[in-house]
Coordinates of C-alpha atoms and ligand atoms in Angstrom, one line a residue:
M1 CA -0.5 0.2 0.3
C2 CA 2.1 2.7 -0.9
G3 CA 2.1 5.7 -2.0
I4 CA 3.9 6.5 -6.2
V5 CA 3.9 9.6 -8.6
G6 CA 6.0 10.5 -11.6
Y7 CA 6.1 13.3 -13.3
V8 CA 7.3 14.6 -17.4
G9 CA 7.3 18.1 -19.1
S10 CA 9.4 21.3 -19.0
K11 CA 9.1 22.4 -14.9
Q12 CA 11.7 20.5 -12.4
A13 CA 10.3 17.4 -11.3
V14 CA 11.9 17.2 -7.7
P15 CA 9.4 20.0 -6.5
L16 CA 7.0 19.1 -7.4
L17 CA 7.3 14.8 -6.5
V18 CA 8.2 15.8 -3.0
A19 CA 4.2 17.8 -2.6
G20 CA 2.8 14.7 -5.1
L21 CA 3.8 12.7 -1.8
S22 CA 2.9 15.1 0.4
R23 CA -0.6 14.4 -0.6
L24 CA -1.1 11.3 0.2
E25 CA 0.7 11.3 4.2
Y26 CA -2.7 10.6 4.6
R27 CA -2.3 6.7 3.7
G28 CA 1.0 6.3 6.4
Y29 CA 4.2 4.9 5.5
D30 CA 7.4 4.8 6.8
S31 CA 10.1 6.2 4.1
A32 CA 10.1 7.8 1.0
G33 CA 12.4 8.0 -2.5
I34 CA 12.3 10.0 -5.5
A35 CA 14.4 9.4 -8.5
A36 CA 15.2 11.5 -11.2
I37 CA 17.5 12.1 -14.9
G38 CA 18.6 15.3 -15.3
P39 CA 22.1 16.7 -16.4
K40 CA 24.1 14.2 -14.2
G41 CA 22.1 11.5 -15.3
L42 CA 19.9 9.5 -12.5
Q43 CA 20.5 10.5 -9.2
V44 CA 18.3 8.7 -6.1
V45 CA 17.4 10.1 -3.0
R46 CA 15.5 7.2 -0.4
R47 CA 15.1 9.0 3.5
P48 CA 13.8 6.2 6.2
G49 CA 10.8 8.0 8.2
K50 CA 8.0 11.1 6.7
L51 CA 8.9 13.4 3.6
S52 CA 10.3 16.2 5.7
V53 CA 13.7 13.8 6.0
L54 CA 13.4 13.3 2.7
A55 CA 12.6 16.5 1.5
A56 CA 16.1 18.0 3.8
A57 CA 18.6 15.4 2.1
L58 CA 17.0 17.4 -1.5
A59 CA 17.5 20.1 0.2
S60 CA 21.2 19.4 1.1
E61 CA 21.4 17.0 -2.0
P62 CA 20.1 18.4 -5.3
I63 CA 18.9 16.1 -8.1
E64 CA 17.5 18.3 -11.2
G65 CA 16.0 17.2 -13.6
K66 CA 12.1 17.5 -15.2
I67 CA 11.2 13.9 -15.3
G68 CA 11.4 11.9 -11.9
I69 CA 9.4 9.2 -9.4
G70 CA 8.8 9.6 -6.4
H71 CA 7.5 7.4 -3.3
T72 CA 6.2 5.8 -0.3
R73 CA 6.4 3.5 1.0
W74 CA 4.7 0.6 3.1
A75 CA 6.7 -2.6 3.9
T76 CA 5.7 -5.8 3.1
H77 CA 9.1 -7.4 3.1
G78 CA 11.8 -6.2 4.2
R79 CA 11.5 -3.8 8.2
P80 CA 11.6 0.7 7.1
S81 CA 15.5 1.0 6.4
Q82 CA 16.5 3.5 3.7
E83 CA 18.4 0.7 1.8
N84 CA 15.0 -0.7 1.7
A85 CA 13.5 2.2 0.5
H86 CA 11.8 3.1 -2.8
P87 CA 12.9 3.6 -5.9
H88 CA 15.5 0.3 -6.6
T89 CA 18.7 0.9 -8.6
S90 CA 20.5 -1.8 -10.4
G91 CA 22.9 -0.2 -12.9
A92 CA 20.9 2.3 -16.1
V93 CA 16.7 1.1 -14.0
T94 CA 15.0 2.5 -11.4
V95 CA 12.0 1.2 -10.1
V96 CA 9.2 2.1 -7.8
H97 CA 6.5 -0.5 -7.1
N98 CA 3.3 -1.1 -5.4
G99 CA 2.3 -4.6 -4.2
I100 CA 3.3 -8.1 -3.2
I101 CA 5.8 -10.2 -5.3
E102 CA 4.9 -13.7 -4.7
N103 CA 8.7 -15.3 -6.8
H104 CA 10.9 -13.4 -5.4
L105 CA 12.7 -15.2 -3.6
E106 CA 12.7 -17.7 -7.4
L107 CA 14.0 -14.9 -9.0
R108 CA 16.2 -13.4 -6.9
S109 CA 18.5 -16.4 -7.2
Q110 CA 17.7 -16.2 -10.8
M111 CA 19.6 -12.9 -11.4
E112 CA 22.2 -13.8 -7.9
A113 CA 23.5 -17.2 -10.8
L114 CA 24.1 -14.4 -13.0
G115 CA 26.4 -12.8 -11.1
R116 CA 24.3 -9.9 -9.8
T117 CA 24.1 -8.3 -6.0
F118 CA 21.4 -7.5 -4.6
S119 CA 21.0 -4.4 -1.8
S120 CA 17.6 -5.3 -0.2
D121 CA 15.8 -7.3 1.0
T122 CA 12.9 -5.7 -0.5
D123 CA 10.3 -8.1 -3.3
T124 CA 10.9 -5.3 -5.3
E125 CA 14.1 -4.4 -5.5
V126 CA 14.4 -7.7 -8.3
F127 CA 12.5 -5.7 -11.0
A128 CA 14.5 -4.1 -11.5
H129 CA 17.0 -6.4 -11.6
L130 CA 15.4 -8.0 -14.7
I131 CA 14.8 -4.7 -16.4
D132 CA 18.1 -4.3 -15.9
Q133 CA 19.0 -7.5 -17.5
A134 CA 16.6 -6.6 -20.8
V135 CA 18.1 -3.4 -21.4
V136 CA 22.1 -5.1 -20.8
E137 CA 20.9 -7.8 -23.7
G138 CA 19.4 -5.8 -26.3
A139 CA 15.7 -4.2 -25.2
K140 CA 15.0 -1.6 -27.4
S141 CA 12.1 0.6 -25.7
L142 CA 12.1 0.7 -22.2
A143 CA 8.5 0.0 -22.4
E144 CA 10.1 -3.5 -23.7
A145 CA 12.4 -4.3 -20.7
V146 CA 9.9 -3.9 -18.8
R147 CA 7.3 -6.6 -20.7
A148 CA 10.4 -8.8 -20.6
A149 CA 10.3 -8.5 -17.1
I150 CA 6.9 -9.0 -16.3
A151 CA 6.6 -11.9 -18.1
R152 CA 8.2 -13.8 -14.8
V153 CA 6.5 -12.3 -12.1
E154 CA 3.6 -13.9 -10.4
G155 CA 2.1 -11.7 -7.8
T156 CA 0.5 -8.2 -7.6
Y157 CA 2.3 -4.7 -8.5
A158 CA 1.6 -1.1 -9.8
I159 CA 5.2 -0.3 -10.8
V160 CA 6.9 3.0 -12.6
T161 CA 10.3 2.7 -14.2
L162 CA 13.4 5.9 -15.4
C163 CA 16.1 4.5 -16.8
D164 CA 18.7 6.4 -18.8
R165 CA 19.3 4.9 -21.4
F166 CA 16.0 6.3 -22.6
P167 CA 16.0 9.3 -20.5
D168 CA 12.3 10.7 -22.1
T169 CA 9.8 7.7 -20.8
I170 CA 8.6 6.8 -18.0
V171 CA 7.5 3.1 -17.9
A172 CA 4.8 2.3 -15.1
A173 CA 2.6 -0.9 -15.6
R174 CA -0.4 -2.4 -13.4
N175 CA -1.7 -6.3 -12.4
A176 CA -4.7 -5.5 -9.1
S177 CA -2.8 -2.3 -8.0
P178 CA -4.1 0.6 -8.8
L179 CA -2.7 3.0 -11.2
V180 CA -3.8 5.9 -12.8
V181 CA -2.2 8.5 -15.6
G182 CA -2.8 12.6 -15.1
V183 CA -2.9 14.1 -18.4
G184 CA -0.9 18.0 -18.6
K185 CA -0.6 20.2 -21.6
G186 CA 2.9 19.3 -22.0
E187 CA 3.7 17.4 -19.1
S188 CA 2.3 14.3 -18.1
F189 CA 1.6 11.9 -14.7
V190 CA 0.8 8.9 -13.4
A191 CA -0.2 8.3 -9.6
S192 CA -1.0 5.6 -7.1
D193 CA -4.5 7.8 -6.0
V194 CA -5.6 10.3 -7.7
P195 CA -5.1 13.3 -4.6
A196 CA -1.2 12.9 -5.7
I197 CA -1.5 15.7 -9.2
L198 CA -5.2 16.4 -8.7
E199 CA -3.0 19.6 -8.1
H200 CA -1.8 19.5 -11.3
T201 CA -4.6 18.6 -13.9
R202 CA -8.0 16.5 -13.7
E203 CA -8.1 14.5 -16.7
I204 CA -7.3 11.4 -15.3
V205 CA -7.6 7.6 -17.0
F206 CA -7.5 5.2 -15.1
L207 CA -5.2 2.1 -16.2
D208 CA -7.1 -1.6 -16.5
E209 CA -5.6 -4.7 -15.0
G210 CA -2.2 -5.5 -17.4
D211 CA -2.4 -2.4 -18.7
M212 CA 1.2 -0.8 -19.7
V213 CA 2.4 3.0 -20.5
E214 CA 5.0 5.2 -21.7
I215 CA 4.5 8.3 -20.8
R216 CA 6.1 11.1 -21.9
A217 CA 5.9 15.0 -21.9
S218 CA 4.2 14.8 -25.4
G219 CA 2.0 12.6 -24.8
Y220 CA 1.2 8.7 -23.1
A221 CA 0.4 4.7 -25.2
V222 CA -0.9 2.6 -23.2
T223 CA -1.0 -1.2 -24.5
D224 CA -1.6 -4.6 -22.7
R225 CA 0.4 -7.7 -22.0
S226 CA 1.3 -8.1 -25.3
G227 CA 2.1 -5.2 -26.3
A228 CA -1.0 -4.2 -29.2
T229 CA -2.1 -1.0 -28.9
V230 CA -5.5 0.1 -26.5
T231 CA -7.3 2.8 -25.1
R232 CA -8.6 3.7 -22.2
P233 CA -10.9 6.6 -22.0
V234 CA -9.9 10.1 -19.9
E235 CA -12.6 11.0 -17.2
T236 CA -12.9 14.2 -15.6
I237 CA -12.0 14.0 -12.0
T238 CA -15.0 16.8 -10.5
W239 CA -13.8 15.7 -6.5
N240 CA -12.0 17.9 -4.0
A241 CA -8.8 16.1 -2.7
S242 CA -10.4 15.4 -0.2
Q243 CA -12.4 13.5 -1.6
A244 CA -9.3 12.4 -3.9
E245 CA -8.4 10.6 -1.3
K246 CA -11.0 8.6 0.6
D247 CA -11.3 8.0 -3.5
G248 CA -14.5 8.9 -3.6
F249 CA -16.2 7.4 -0.6
P250 CA -17.4 10.1 2.3
H251 CA -15.3 8.8 5.3
F252 CA -12.5 6.3 5.0
M253 CA -13.8 3.8 7.3
L254 CA -16.6 3.2 4.4
K255 CA -13.9 3.1 2.0
E256 CA -12.0 0.3 4.5
I257 CA -15.2 -1.5 4.9
F258 CA -15.4 -2.2 1.3
E259 CA -11.2 -2.8 0.1
Q260 CA -12.0 -6.2 2.7
P261 CA -11.7 -8.0 -0.5
R262 CA -8.4 -7.1 -1.9
A263 CA -7.3 -6.4 2.2
V264 CA -8.2 -10.6 2.6
A265 CA -6.6 -11.6 -1.8
D266 CA -3.8 -10.2 -0.5
T267 CA -3.2 -11.1 3.1
L268 CA -3.7 -15.3 1.4
R269 CA -1.4 -14.2 -1.9
G270 CA 1.2 -16.9 -1.8
R271 CA -0.1 -18.0 2.2
L272 CA -2.6 -20.7 0.9
L273 CA -2.2 -23.7 -1.0
P274 CA -5.8 -24.6 -2.9
D275 CA -4.6 -27.4 -4.7
R276 CA -2.7 -29.3 -1.6
G277 CA -5.1 -28.2 0.6
D278 CA -3.1 -26.6 3.3
A279 CA -1.0 -22.8 3.7
V280 CA 2.3 -21.7 4.4
L281 CA 3.3 -19.3 7.4
E282 CA 6.0 -17.9 4.8
G283 CA 8.5 -19.6 6.0
I284 CA 7.4 -19.2 9.6
E285 CA 7.7 -23.4 11.4
V286 CA 5.1 -23.2 14.7
P287 CA 7.8 -25.4 16.5
L288 CA 3.8 -27.8 17.6
G289 CA 5.9 -31.1 18.2
K290 CA 6.5 -29.4 21.5
A291 CA 3.1 -27.2 22.4
N292 CA 0.9 -28.6 25.0
R293 CA -1.6 -26.2 23.6
I294 CA -2.2 -22.2 21.4
V295 CA -2.5 -19.3 23.2
L296 CA -3.9 -15.5 21.6
L297 CA -3.4 -11.8 23.4
A298 CA -5.3 -9.2 22.1
C299 CA -6.7 -6.4 22.4
G300 CA -10.4 -4.7 21.1
T301 CA -11.4 -5.8 18.2
S302 CA -7.8 -7.4 17.5
Y303 CA -9.0 -9.3 21.1
Y304 CA -12.9 -10.0 18.9
A305 CA -11.1 -11.8 15.7
S306 CA -8.5 -14.0 18.3
L307 CA -12.3 -15.5 19.6
V308 CA -12.4 -16.6 15.9
G309 CA -9.5 -17.7 15.3
K310 CA -9.8 -20.1 18.9
F311 CA -12.7 -21.8 17.2
L312 CA -10.6 -22.4 13.4
I313 CA -7.6 -23.3 15.2
E314 CA -9.3 -26.2 18.4
S315 CA -12.0 -28.2 15.0
L316 CA -9.4 -27.9 12.3
G317 CA -6.8 -28.5 14.8
R318 CA -7.4 -30.3 17.8
L319 CA -4.7 -28.5 19.9
P320 CA -6.4 -26.8 23.3
C321 CA -6.8 -23.2 22.3
E322 CA -7.0 -20.2 25.2
V323 CA -7.4 -16.4 23.7
D324 CA -6.6 -13.9 26.8
L325 CA -7.1 -9.8 26.6
A326 CA -3.6 -8.6 26.8
S327 CA -4.0 -6.1 29.2
E328 CA -5.4 -8.8 31.8
F329 CA -3.0 -11.1 30.6
R330 CA 0.6 -9.5 31.7
H331 CA -0.8 -7.2 34.9
R332 CA -1.5 -10.7 36.3
D333 CA 0.7 -13.9 36.8
P334 CA -0.7 -16.4 33.3
V335 CA 0.6 -20.0 34.1
I336 CA 2.8 -19.8 30.9
G337 CA 5.8 -21.1 29.8
P338 CA 7.8 -23.3 26.9
G339 CA 6.0 -26.0 25.3
D340 CA 3.4 -22.6 25.0
V341 CA 3.1 -21.4 21.8
V342 CA 2.0 -18.3 21.9
V343 CA -0.1 -15.3 19.1
A344 CA -0.1 -11.9 19.4
I345 CA -3.4 -10.3 17.2
S346 CA -2.2 -6.8 16.6
Q347 CA -3.5 -4.5 13.6
S348 CA -1.0 -1.8 15.4
G349 CA 1.7 -3.9 16.2
E350 CA 1.7 -1.2 18.6
T351 CA -0.2 -1.5 21.5
A352 CA 1.2 -1.4 24.9
D353 CA -0.7 -4.2 26.4
T354 CA -0.3 -6.1 23.9
L355 CA 3.8 -5.8 23.5
G356 CA 3.5 -6.1 28.1
A357 CA 2.0 -9.5 27.0
V358 CA 4.3 -10.9 24.6
R359 CA 7.5 -9.6 26.6
E360 CA 5.7 -11.3 30.0
A361 CA 5.5 -14.6 28.2
K362 CA 8.7 -14.5 26.0
A363 CA 10.1 -14.1 29.6
R364 CA 8.8 -17.4 30.8
G365 CA 9.7 -19.1 27.8
A366 CA 7.2 -19.4 25.3
W367 CA 8.0 -19.0 22.0
V368 CA 5.8 -15.9 20.3
M369 CA 4.2 -15.4 17.3
G370 CA 2.8 -11.2 16.2
I371 CA 0.1 -11.9 13.2
V372 CA 1.0 -7.7 12.7
N373 CA -0.8 -5.1 10.3
V374 CA 2.5 -2.5 10.4
V375 CA 6.0 -4.0 9.6
G376 CA 8.9 -3.5 11.7
S377 CA 6.5 -2.1 14.4
A378 CA 7.3 -2.9 18.2
I379 CA 5.6 -5.8 18.5
A380 CA 7.3 -7.4 15.2
R381 CA 10.1 -6.9 17.0
A382 CA 9.5 -8.5 20.0
S383 CA 8.2 -11.2 18.8
D384 CA 9.5 -14.7 17.5
A385 CA 8.2 -14.9 14.8
T386 CA 6.0 -12.2 12.9
F387 CA 2.9 -13.0 10.1
Y388 CA 1.9 -9.7 9.1
T389 CA -1.3 -8.9 7.6
H390 CA -1.2 -6.9 4.4
A391 CA -4.1 -4.7 4.7
G392 CA -2.5 -1.8 4.1
P393 CA -2.7 1.2 6.6
E394 CA -5.7 1.6 7.8
I395 CA -6.8 5.4 8.3
G396 CA -10.2 5.6 9.8
V397 CA -10.3 5.1 14.2
A398 CA -12.7 2.2 13.8
S399 CA -10.8 -1.2 13.1
T400 CA -12.4 -2.7 9.6
K401 CA -9.9 -4.3 7.3
C402 CA -7.6 -5.7 9.3
F403 CA -10.6 -7.4 11.3
T404 CA -11.4 -9.4 7.9
A405 CA -7.6 -8.9 7.7
Q406 CA -6.6 -11.1 10.5
L407 CA -9.6 -13.5 10.2
T408 CA -7.4 -15.4 7.1
A409 CA -4.0 -14.8 8.8
L410 CA -5.7 -16.9 11.8
A411 CA -7.7 -19.3 8.9
L412 CA -3.8 -20.3 7.5
L413 CA -2.8 -21.1 10.6
A414 CA -5.8 -22.8 11.5
L415 CA -5.1 -24.8 8.2
Y416 CA -1.6 -25.0 8.7
V417 CA -1.9 -26.0 12.4
G418 CA -5.0 -28.6 11.5
R419 CA -2.4 -30.3 8.4
R420 CA 1.1 -30.3 10.2
R421 CA -0.2 -32.3 13.2
G422 CA -2.3 -34.8 11.4
T423 CA -5.7 -33.3 12.1
L424 CA -7.1 -32.4 9.1
S425 CA -6.9 -34.3 5.8
E426 CA -5.6 -33.4 2.4
A427 CA -9.3 -34.0 1.4
A428 CA -10.6 -31.7 3.8
G429 CA -8.4 -29.2 3.9
R430 CA -8.6 -29.1 0.1
E431 CA -12.5 -27.9 1.0
L432 CA -11.4 -25.6 3.0
A433 CA -9.1 -23.9 1.5
T434 CA -11.2 -23.6 -1.6
A435 CA -13.5 -21.3 0.5
M436 CA -11.4 -19.3 1.2
A437 CA -10.4 -19.1 -2.0
A438 CA -13.5 -17.5 -2.8
L439 CA -13.7 -15.1 -0.2
P440 CA -13.2 -12.0 -2.0
E441 CA -15.9 -12.9 -4.0
R442 CA -18.4 -13.7 -1.6
M443 CA -17.0 -10.8 0.2
T444 CA -17.3 -8.4 -2.8
R445 CA -20.1 -9.2 -3.2
C446 CA -21.8 -9.2 -0.2
L447 CA -21.6 -5.7 -0.7
E448 CA -21.8 -4.7 -3.1
H449 CA -26.5 -6.4 -2.2
L450 CA -26.0 -4.6 1.2
A451 CA -24.5 -0.6 -0.6
P452 CA -25.0 -0.3 -4.1
S453 CA -23.5 3.2 -4.8
P454 CA -21.3 3.4 -1.8
K455 CA -20.2 6.5 -2.5
T456 CA -23.1 8.6 -3.8
Q457 CA -25.8 6.6 -1.1
S458 CA -25.0 6.3 2.6
P459 CA -25.7 2.7 3.3
L460 CA -29.0 1.5 5.5
V461 CA -29.9 4.1 5.4
D462 CA -32.8 3.4 6.2
L463 CA -31.9 1.3 8.4
A464 CA -29.9 4.1 9.5
L465 CA -32.9 6.7 10.3
R466 CA -35.0 4.3 11.8
F467 CA -32.4 3.2 15.0
R468 CA -30.2 6.5 15.1
G469 CA -31.9 7.5 17.9
A470 CA -31.9 3.9 19.8
R471 CA -30.4 3.9 23.8
D472 CA -28.8 0.6 23.8
F473 CA -28.6 -2.4 20.8
L474 CA -27.7 -5.7 21.8
F475 CA -26.1 -8.2 18.9
L476 CA -27.1 -11.7 20.2
G477 CA -24.3 -14.9 17.4
R478 CA -23.3 -18.4 18.7
G479 CA -20.1 -21.3 18.1
V480 CA -18.2 -18.9 15.3
N481 CA -20.2 -16.2 15.4
Y482 CA -20.7 -15.1 19.0
P483 CA -17.2 -13.5 18.8
I484 CA -18.8 -11.1 15.9
A485 CA -21.7 -10.7 17.8
L486 CA -19.1 -8.7 20.4
E487 CA -17.7 -7.4 17.3
G488 CA -20.5 -5.4 15.4
A489 CA -21.8 -4.1 19.5
L490 CA -18.0 -2.7 20.1
K491 CA -18.1 -0.9 15.9
L492 CA -21.4 0.3 17.7
K493 CA -20.2 1.7 20.6
E494 CA -17.4 3.0 19.4
I495 CA -18.3 5.9 16.5
S496 CA -22.0 5.4 17.1
Y497 CA -22.3 6.3 21.1
I498 CA -24.9 4.0 21.2
H499 CA -24.8 1.3 24.6
A500 CA -24.0 -1.3 22.8
E501 CA -23.9 -5.7 24.0
G502 CA -22.7 -8.7 22.2
Y503 CA -23.9 -11.6 23.9
A504 CA -23.9 -15.7 23.0
A505 CA -27.4 -16.5 22.0
G506 CA -27.7 -19.5 24.3
E507 CA -26.8 -17.3 27.2
M508 CA -29.6 -15.1 26.9
K509 CA -32.3 -17.0 29.3
H510 CA -29.9 -17.0 31.9
G511 CA -30.8 -13.6 32.9
P512 CA -30.4 -10.7 29.8
I513 CA -33.5 -11.5 28.8
A514 CA -35.3 -9.4 31.4
L515 CA -34.2 -6.2 28.7
I516 CA -36.0 -6.8 25.7
D517 CA -38.8 -5.2 25.3
D518 CA -40.2 -3.1 21.9
G519 CA -37.8 -0.5 22.5
L520 CA -34.7 -2.6 22.0
P521 CA -33.0 -3.2 18.4
V522 CA -32.1 -7.1 19.1
V523 CA -29.0 -8.0 16.2
V524 CA -29.8 -11.3 16.1
I525 CA -26.7 -13.6 13.5
A526 CA -29.0 -16.4 11.6
P527 CA -27.1 -17.1 9.1
R528 CA -28.1 -20.8 7.2
G529 CA -26.2 -23.6 8.9
P530 CA -25.1 -25.5 12.2
G531 CA -26.4 -24.0 15.0
Y532 CA -29.9 -21.9 12.7
E533 CA -32.2 -24.1 14.4
K534 CA -31.5 -23.0 17.8
V535 CA -30.1 -19.2 17.0
M536 CA -34.1 -19.5 15.2
S537 CA -35.2 -20.2 18.9
N538 CA -33.6 -17.5 20.2
L539 CA -35.1 -14.9 18.2
A540 CA -38.5 -16.2 18.7
E541 CA -37.4 -15.5 22.5
V542 CA -36.9 -12.2 21.9
R543 CA -39.9 -12.2 19.8
A544 CA -42.0 -12.9 22.5
R545 CA -40.9 -10.5 24.7
K546 CA -41.1 -7.6 21.4
G547 CA -38.1 -6.6 20.8
T548 CA -37.6 -6.0 17.5
V549 CA -35.4 -8.1 15.6
L550 CA -32.5 -7.4 12.4
A551 CA -31.3 -10.4 11.5
V552 CA -28.4 -11.2 9.3
A553 CA -29.7 -14.2 7.4
T554 CA -27.6 -15.9 4.7
E555 CA -29.2 -15.2 0.2
G556 CA -32.5 -16.8 0.1
D557 CA -33.9 -18.0 3.9
E558 CA -37.2 -16.6 2.4
A559 CA -38.6 -18.5 6.2
I560 CA -37.4 -15.8 8.2
T561 CA -38.3 -13.1 6.6
K562 CA -41.6 -13.1 8.0
Q563 CA -40.9 -13.0 12.3
V564 CA -38.6 -9.8 11.8
E565 CA -39.2 -6.1 11.6
A566 CA -35.6 -6.1 9.0
V567 CA -32.9 -9.2 7.4
L568 CA -29.3 -8.0 5.7
R569 CA -28.6 -10.8 3.5
V570 CA -25.1 -12.7 3.0
P571 CA -24.1 -15.0 1.2
E572 CA -23.4 -18.7 1.2
I573 CA -20.2 -20.0 2.6
D574 CA -18.6 -23.0 4.3
P575 CA -20.3 -21.9 7.5
R576 CA -16.7 -21.9 9.4
L577 CA -15.7 -19.1 7.3
Q578 CA -19.2 -17.3 8.1
P579 CA -17.8 -14.4 10.5
F580 CA -15.5 -13.2 7.1
L581 CA -19.6 -12.1 5.8
T582 CA -21.4 -12.1 8.6
V583 CA -19.5 -9.3 9.7
L584 CA -19.5 -7.1 7.3
P585 CA -23.6 -6.1 7.4
L586 CA -22.4 -5.4 11.5
Q587 CA -19.7 -2.4 10.4
L588 CA -22.2 -1.1 7.8
L589 CA -24.5 -1.1 10.2
A590 CA -22.8 1.1 13.0
Y591 CA -21.4 2.8 10.5
A592 CA -24.4 4.5 9.0
I593 CA -25.6 4.7 11.7
A594 CA -22.7 7.0 13.2
V595 CA -23.6 9.8 9.9
A596 CA -27.3 9.5 10.3
R597 CA -26.2 11.1 14.1
G598 CA -23.7 13.6 12.9
N599 CA -20.9 11.5 14.3
D600 CA -17.4 11.8 12.8
V601 CA -16.7 8.3 12.2
D602 CA -12.8 8.6 11.4
Q603 CA -12.0 9.9 14.2
P604 CA -14.5 9.0 17.1
R605 CA -14.3 11.1 20.0
N606 CA -11.7 10.3 22.7
L607 CA -9.9 7.9 20.4
A608 CA -7.4 7.4 18.0
K609 CA -5.2 5.0 16.1
S610 CA -3.2 3.0 17.7
V611 CA -2.6 3.7 21.4
T612 CA 0.0 3.2 23.2
V613 CA -0.9 4.3 25.8
E614 CA -1.3 1.7 29.2
Ligands
F6R1 C1 -11.4 -0.9 17.1 C2 -11.0 -1.1 17.3 C3 -9.1 -1.4 18.8 C4 -8.0 -2.1 18.4 C5 -6.7 -2.2 19.4 C6 -6.4 -2.8 19.0 O1 -12.7 -0.3 16.2 O2 -9.6 -0.5 16.5 O3 -10.1 -1.8 19.8 O4 -8.9 -3.3 18.5 O5 -6.9 -1.0 20.4 O6 -5.2 -2.6 18.7 P1 -4.4 -2.8 17.8 O7 -5.0 -4.3 16.9 O8 -3.5 -2.4 16.9 O9 -2.8 -3.6 18.5

């Protein structure tokens, strides 16, 4: 989830590129760099840390040129550092990249066998070597060299390159990572996101999957993978800068809710092996041989993801799995030690309680793995191994895409444990892995059905207007959907400031049923599958007390419609994976009610992202 900007024209490129990168600061990043071709040839400056550090470096070692590219990095491979910052250079070629190259280790060995040496830990550097190799072997244009490189690469990319053998051209290509071309008068732009160039042009070409583009001051030419010319429309952007940062969505939270299919796909990429019914954890070997149990430690939304993780690990791996609130664990005298596999789950990797719990567990002899979204964060550094979620930076304070990315990482771990322990057969693994591979498509379908025009029409607006005045809400779920009831209640509390409780549906009769009356909206998570009949009888108990029921139900379950006030539909999926879908309407409902109450959804009161205070 890096930021990219490129320029070619009659102006000095560097100030323009730095300004463009600053428009992408809202995405978060850990390092930045610029390359330009001028009188001194190709020059590159890159620095870890904030853009101001790069700007200061450029002030003391200025680089000239009317063609250049810039990058802000959000690390996925290799810690944040100067060596790992983009652009990456090999010979005459320099490259910036957004995405994940799956076969980078294999390509790296092939390049090393040709005598090439690498100076970073990134997957991107192979791109620079592949393109330079093609130039050395006689490519007649930069586009030809990039095309030869792309043919060998598996994974996702938005790549932008410069080569001082072809000093008037930028070549860019995309595969599953966004890239746009900005059309100017006597100048052209390329960027990962519209805000980076909106100040200079509103005429934008949105590139499609597999597109490659040659960009010169005089114009641009788009081709497909085979080199055939393709035509893409030029669109005039009418959004203002703040809307453009949100890709046209009214809030980052809604944008991130809609990014979930991509976040799940990126977290699965290269790790899920559907043909073998297995998963790999990017070289991490969990010491299961000696393990008595797995202990999951986390706070807040990450804790609720862990409760789903327990369900999956125990059911697939038949190994006891405990889940503990990191904020409690570290302040008692926990029984933990050698033989325990501890997994700490954290979006930010900086939550003080979770970090404290990791240190406590390690000090007592446990082996600790982090499931973390931010490369090089404190929890990643403190753990014995780290498995990254590839959700990209989460800007909205209420966690959404990181929750489903955490579920993905935990499902991969459960599959891994089940296959290593022999408790999950290859055939059963294949069945689950195939269902996991279909998750991004199911999630897209679910979101599109619930909110068909999210950029222009607030989702679930009727429900939101109806329930925005409620004083309390109750969320009920069973089995793997019980943690989703807890998460639904947390999201609503956090951004709408309505009191909400999540409850195990079967526990209702043990007391809380006394609360139910016609003033209490009750969200019942009732997808078809194991436990459906039981949830339906809980739903009947609520109705008998005149509670207002909103059901989350499977597409095609018409029987439920007559029994409830409103139904939020989710597609059919393997029942063990239902949380990936059932959480989506609850995120949208919380968002919609908060918007209907006029709250600032991206920055709720009393909260800030990455809370590290005690
Ligand atoms: C809720 C939310 C918080 C975090 C919690 C842990 O939407 O974002 O509950 O989940 O503060 O944060 P991380 O995952 O960064 O450790």
